[in-house]
mmCIF file with all atom_site columns, C-alpha atoms in Angstrom:
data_model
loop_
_atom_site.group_PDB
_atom_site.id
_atom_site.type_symbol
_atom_site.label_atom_id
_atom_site.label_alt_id
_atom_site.label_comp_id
_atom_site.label_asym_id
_atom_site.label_entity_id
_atom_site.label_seq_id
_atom_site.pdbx_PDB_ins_code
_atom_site.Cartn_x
_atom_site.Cartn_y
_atom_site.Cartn_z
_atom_site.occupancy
_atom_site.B_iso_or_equiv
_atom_site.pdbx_formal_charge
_atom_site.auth_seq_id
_atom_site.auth_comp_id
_atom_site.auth_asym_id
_atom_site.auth_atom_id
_atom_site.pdbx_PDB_model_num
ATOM 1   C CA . UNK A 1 1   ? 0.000   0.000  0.000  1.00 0.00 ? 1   UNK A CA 1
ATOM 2   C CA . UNK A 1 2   ? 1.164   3.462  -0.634 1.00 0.00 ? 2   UNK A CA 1
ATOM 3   C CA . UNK A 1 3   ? 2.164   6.017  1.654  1.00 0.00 ? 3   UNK A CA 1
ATOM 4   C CA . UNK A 1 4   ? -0.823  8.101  0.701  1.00 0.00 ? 4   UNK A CA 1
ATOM 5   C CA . UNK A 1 5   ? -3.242  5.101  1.185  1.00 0.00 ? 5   UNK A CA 1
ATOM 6   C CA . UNK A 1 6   ? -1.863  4.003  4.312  1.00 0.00 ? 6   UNK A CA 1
ATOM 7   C CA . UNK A 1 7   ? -2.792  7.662  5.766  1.00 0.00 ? 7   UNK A CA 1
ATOM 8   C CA . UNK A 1 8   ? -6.253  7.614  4.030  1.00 0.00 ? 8   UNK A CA 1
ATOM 9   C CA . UNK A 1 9   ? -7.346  4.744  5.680  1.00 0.00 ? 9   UNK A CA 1
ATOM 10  C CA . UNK A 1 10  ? -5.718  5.579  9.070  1.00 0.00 ? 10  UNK A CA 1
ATOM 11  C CA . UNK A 1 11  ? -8.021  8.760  8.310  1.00 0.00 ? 11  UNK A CA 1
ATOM 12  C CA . UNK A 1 12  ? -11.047 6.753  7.290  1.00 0.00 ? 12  UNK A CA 1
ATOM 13  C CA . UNK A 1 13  ? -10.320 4.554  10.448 1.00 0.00 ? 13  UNK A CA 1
ATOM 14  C CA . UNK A 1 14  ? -10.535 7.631  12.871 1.00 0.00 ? 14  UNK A CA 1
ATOM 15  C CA . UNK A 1 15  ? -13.347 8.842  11.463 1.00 0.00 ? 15  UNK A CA 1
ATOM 16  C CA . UNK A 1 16  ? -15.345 5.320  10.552 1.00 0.00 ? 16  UNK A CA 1
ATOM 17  C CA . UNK A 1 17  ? -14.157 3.097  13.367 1.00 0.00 ? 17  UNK A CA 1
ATOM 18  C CA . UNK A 1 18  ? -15.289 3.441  16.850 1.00 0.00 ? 18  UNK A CA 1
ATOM 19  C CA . UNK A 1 19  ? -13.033 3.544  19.244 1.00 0.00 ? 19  UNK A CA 1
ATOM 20  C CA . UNK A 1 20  ? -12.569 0.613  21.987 1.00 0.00 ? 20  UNK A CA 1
ATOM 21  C CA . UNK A 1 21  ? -13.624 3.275  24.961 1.00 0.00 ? 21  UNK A CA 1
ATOM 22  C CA . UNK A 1 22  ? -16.711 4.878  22.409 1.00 0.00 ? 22  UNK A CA 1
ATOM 23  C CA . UNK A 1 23  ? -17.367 1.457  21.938 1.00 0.00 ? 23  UNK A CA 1
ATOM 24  C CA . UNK A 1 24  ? -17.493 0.743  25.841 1.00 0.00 ? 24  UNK A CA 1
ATOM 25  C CA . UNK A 1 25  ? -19.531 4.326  26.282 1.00 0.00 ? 25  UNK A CA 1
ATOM 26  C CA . UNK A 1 26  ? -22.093 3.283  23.694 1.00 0.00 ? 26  UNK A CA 1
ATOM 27  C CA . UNK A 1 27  ? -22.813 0.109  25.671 1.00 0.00 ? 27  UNK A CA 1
ATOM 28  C CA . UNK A 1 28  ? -23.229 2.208  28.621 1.00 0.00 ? 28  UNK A CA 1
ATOM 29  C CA . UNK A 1 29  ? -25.225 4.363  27.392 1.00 0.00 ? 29  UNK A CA 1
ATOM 30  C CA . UNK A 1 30  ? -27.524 1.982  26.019 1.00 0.00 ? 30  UNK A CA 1
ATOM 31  C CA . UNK A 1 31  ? -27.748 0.547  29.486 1.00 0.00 ? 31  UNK A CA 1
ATOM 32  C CA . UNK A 1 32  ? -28.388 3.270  31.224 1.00 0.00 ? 32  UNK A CA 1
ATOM 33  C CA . UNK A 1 33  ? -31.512 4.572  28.491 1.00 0.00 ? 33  UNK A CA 1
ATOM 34  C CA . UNK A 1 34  ? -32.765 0.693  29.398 1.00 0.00 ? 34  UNK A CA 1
ATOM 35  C CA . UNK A 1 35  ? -32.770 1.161  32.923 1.00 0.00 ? 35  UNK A CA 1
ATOM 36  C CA . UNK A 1 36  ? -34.175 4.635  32.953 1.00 0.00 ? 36  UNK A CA 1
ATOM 37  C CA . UNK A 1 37  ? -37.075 3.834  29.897 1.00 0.00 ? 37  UNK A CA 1
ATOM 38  C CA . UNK A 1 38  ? -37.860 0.859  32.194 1.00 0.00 ? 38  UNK A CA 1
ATOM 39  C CA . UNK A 1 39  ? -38.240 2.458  35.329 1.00 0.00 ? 39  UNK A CA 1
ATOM 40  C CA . UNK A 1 40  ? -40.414 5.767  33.289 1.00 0.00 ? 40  UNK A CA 1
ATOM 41  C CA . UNK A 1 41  ? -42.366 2.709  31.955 1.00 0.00 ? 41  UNK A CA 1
ATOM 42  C CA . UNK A 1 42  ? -43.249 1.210  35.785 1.00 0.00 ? 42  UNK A CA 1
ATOM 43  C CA . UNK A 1 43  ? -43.754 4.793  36.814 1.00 0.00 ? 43  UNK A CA 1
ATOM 44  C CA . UNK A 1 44  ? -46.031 6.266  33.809 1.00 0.00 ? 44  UNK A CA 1
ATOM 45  C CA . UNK A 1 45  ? -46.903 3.424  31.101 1.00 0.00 ? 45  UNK A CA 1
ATOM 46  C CA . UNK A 1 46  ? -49.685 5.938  29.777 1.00 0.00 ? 46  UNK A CA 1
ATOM 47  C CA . UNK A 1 47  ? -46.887 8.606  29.374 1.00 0.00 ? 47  UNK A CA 1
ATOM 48  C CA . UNK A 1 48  ? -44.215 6.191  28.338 1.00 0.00 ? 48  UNK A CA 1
ATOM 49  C CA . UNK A 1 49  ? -47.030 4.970  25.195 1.00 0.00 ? 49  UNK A CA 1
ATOM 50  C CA . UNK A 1 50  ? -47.705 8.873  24.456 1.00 0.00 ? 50  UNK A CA 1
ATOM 51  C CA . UNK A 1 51  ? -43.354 9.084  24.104 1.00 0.00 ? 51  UNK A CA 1
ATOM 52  C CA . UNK A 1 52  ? -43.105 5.965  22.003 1.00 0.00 ? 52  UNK A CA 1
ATOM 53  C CA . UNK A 1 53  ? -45.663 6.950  19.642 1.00 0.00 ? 53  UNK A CA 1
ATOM 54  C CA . UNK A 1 54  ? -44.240 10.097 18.759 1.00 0.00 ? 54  UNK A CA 1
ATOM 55  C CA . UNK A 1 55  ? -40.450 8.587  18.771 1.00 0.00 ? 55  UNK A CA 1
ATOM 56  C CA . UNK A 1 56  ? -41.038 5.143  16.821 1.00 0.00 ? 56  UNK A CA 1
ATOM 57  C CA . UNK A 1 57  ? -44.565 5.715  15.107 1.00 0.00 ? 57  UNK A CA 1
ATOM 58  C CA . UNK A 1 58  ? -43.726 9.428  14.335 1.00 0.00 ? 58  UNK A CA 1
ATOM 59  C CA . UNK A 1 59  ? -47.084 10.431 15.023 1.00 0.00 ? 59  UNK A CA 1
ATOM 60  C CA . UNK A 1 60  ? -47.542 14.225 15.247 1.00 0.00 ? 60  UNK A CA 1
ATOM 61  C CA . UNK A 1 61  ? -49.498 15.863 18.542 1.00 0.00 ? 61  UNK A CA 1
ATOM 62  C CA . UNK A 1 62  ? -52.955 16.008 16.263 1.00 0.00 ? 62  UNK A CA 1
ATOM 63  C CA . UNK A 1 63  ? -52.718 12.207 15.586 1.00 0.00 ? 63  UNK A CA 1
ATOM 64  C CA . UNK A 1 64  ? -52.062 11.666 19.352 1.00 0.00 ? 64  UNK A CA 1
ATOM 65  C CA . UNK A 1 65  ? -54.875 14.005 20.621 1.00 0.00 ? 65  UNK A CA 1
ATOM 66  C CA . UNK A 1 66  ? -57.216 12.018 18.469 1.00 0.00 ? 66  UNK A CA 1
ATOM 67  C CA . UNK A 1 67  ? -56.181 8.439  19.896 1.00 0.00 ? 67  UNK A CA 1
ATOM 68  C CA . UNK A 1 68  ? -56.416 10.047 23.927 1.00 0.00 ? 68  UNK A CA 1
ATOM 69  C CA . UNK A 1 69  ? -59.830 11.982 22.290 1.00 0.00 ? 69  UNK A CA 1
ATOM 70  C CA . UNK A 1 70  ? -57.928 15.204 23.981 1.00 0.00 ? 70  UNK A CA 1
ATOM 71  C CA . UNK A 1 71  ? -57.741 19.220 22.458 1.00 0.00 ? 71  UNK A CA 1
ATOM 72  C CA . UNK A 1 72  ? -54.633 19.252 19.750 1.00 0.00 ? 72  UNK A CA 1
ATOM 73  C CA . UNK A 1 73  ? -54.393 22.799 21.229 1.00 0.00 ? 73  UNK A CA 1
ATOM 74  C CA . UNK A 1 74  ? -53.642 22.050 24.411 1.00 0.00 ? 74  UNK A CA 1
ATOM 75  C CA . UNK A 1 75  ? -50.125 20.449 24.075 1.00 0.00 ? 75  UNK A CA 1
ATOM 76  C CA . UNK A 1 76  ? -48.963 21.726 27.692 1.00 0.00 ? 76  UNK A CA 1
ATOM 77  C CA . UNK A 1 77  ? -52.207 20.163 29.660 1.00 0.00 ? 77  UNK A CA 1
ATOM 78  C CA . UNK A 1 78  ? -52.942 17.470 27.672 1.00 0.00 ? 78  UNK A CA 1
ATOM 79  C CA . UNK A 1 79  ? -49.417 15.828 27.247 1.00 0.00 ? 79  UNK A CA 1
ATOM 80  C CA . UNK A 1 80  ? -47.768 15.861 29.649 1.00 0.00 ? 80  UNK A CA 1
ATOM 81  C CA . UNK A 1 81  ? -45.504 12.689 28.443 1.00 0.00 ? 81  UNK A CA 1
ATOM 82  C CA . UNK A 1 82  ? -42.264 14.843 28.286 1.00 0.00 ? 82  UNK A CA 1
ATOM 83  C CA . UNK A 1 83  ? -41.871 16.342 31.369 1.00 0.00 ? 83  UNK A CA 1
ATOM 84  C CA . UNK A 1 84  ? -42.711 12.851 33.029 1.00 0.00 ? 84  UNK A CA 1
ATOM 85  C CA . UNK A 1 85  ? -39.619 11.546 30.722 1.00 0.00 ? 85  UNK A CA 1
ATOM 86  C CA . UNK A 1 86  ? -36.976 14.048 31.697 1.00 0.00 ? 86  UNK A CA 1
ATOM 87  C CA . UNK A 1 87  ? -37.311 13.131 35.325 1.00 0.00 ? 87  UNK A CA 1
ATOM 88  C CA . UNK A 1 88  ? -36.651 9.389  34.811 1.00 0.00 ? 88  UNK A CA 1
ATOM 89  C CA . UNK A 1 89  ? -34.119 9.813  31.456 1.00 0.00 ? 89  UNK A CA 1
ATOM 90  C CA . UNK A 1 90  ? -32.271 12.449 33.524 1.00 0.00 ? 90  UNK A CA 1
ATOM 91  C CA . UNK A 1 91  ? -29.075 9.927  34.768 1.00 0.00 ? 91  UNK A CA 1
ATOM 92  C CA . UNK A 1 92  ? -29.122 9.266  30.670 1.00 0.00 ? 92  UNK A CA 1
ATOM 93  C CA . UNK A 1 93  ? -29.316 12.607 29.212 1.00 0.00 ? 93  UNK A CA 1
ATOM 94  C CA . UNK A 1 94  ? -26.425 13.349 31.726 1.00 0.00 ? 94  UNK A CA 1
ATOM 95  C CA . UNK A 1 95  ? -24.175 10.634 30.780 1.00 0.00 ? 95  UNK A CA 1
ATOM 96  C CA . UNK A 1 96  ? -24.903 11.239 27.405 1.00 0.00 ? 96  UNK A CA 1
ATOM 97  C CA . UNK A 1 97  ? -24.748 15.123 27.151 1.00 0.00 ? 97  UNK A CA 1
ATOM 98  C CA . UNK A 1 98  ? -23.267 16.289 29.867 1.00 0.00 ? 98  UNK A CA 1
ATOM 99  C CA . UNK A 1 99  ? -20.198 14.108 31.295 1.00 0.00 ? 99  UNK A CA 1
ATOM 100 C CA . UNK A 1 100 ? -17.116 14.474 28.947 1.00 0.00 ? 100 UNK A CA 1
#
């Protein structure tokens, strides 16, 4: 391999290739989302359904108000899914955001 290759795919490695510590951070992190979705889920499994509608259905606030039969207006009141979330995703959102 040329000199010129050998850098591009040291390059392409840095960039492509996950580190062995990302690697180890990932599975952390994907931990840690488990525990805390589990324990929103025990806590709030109405909220928790609201959440995963909009994250893995993609359904917009109108679609939800008409499943829960609520006001598409009232967002703050009648949704209140998010708020409930950030108290039990907080020990992810930390690791994942905030830690170095």
């Amino acid at each position: 391999m040329t000199p010129e290759a050998q850098a591009r795919v040291a390059e392409l490695s840095l960039e492509q290739v996950p580190a062995a510590e990302d690697a180890v951070k990932q599975r952390q992190l994907a931990a840690c989302f488990e525990r805390c979705w589990n324990k929103f889920i025990e806590a709030s499994p109405e909220h928790a359904l609201v959440i995963s509608w909009i994250a893995e259905d993609r359904l917009s606030h109108e679609q939800i108000a008409a499943l829960l039969g609520a006001h598409p207006g009232r967002r703050a009141s009648s949704f209140p899914s998010a708020a409930s979330a950030r108290l039990y995703l907080a020990g992810w959102y930390a690791l994942a955001f905030l830690e170095g």
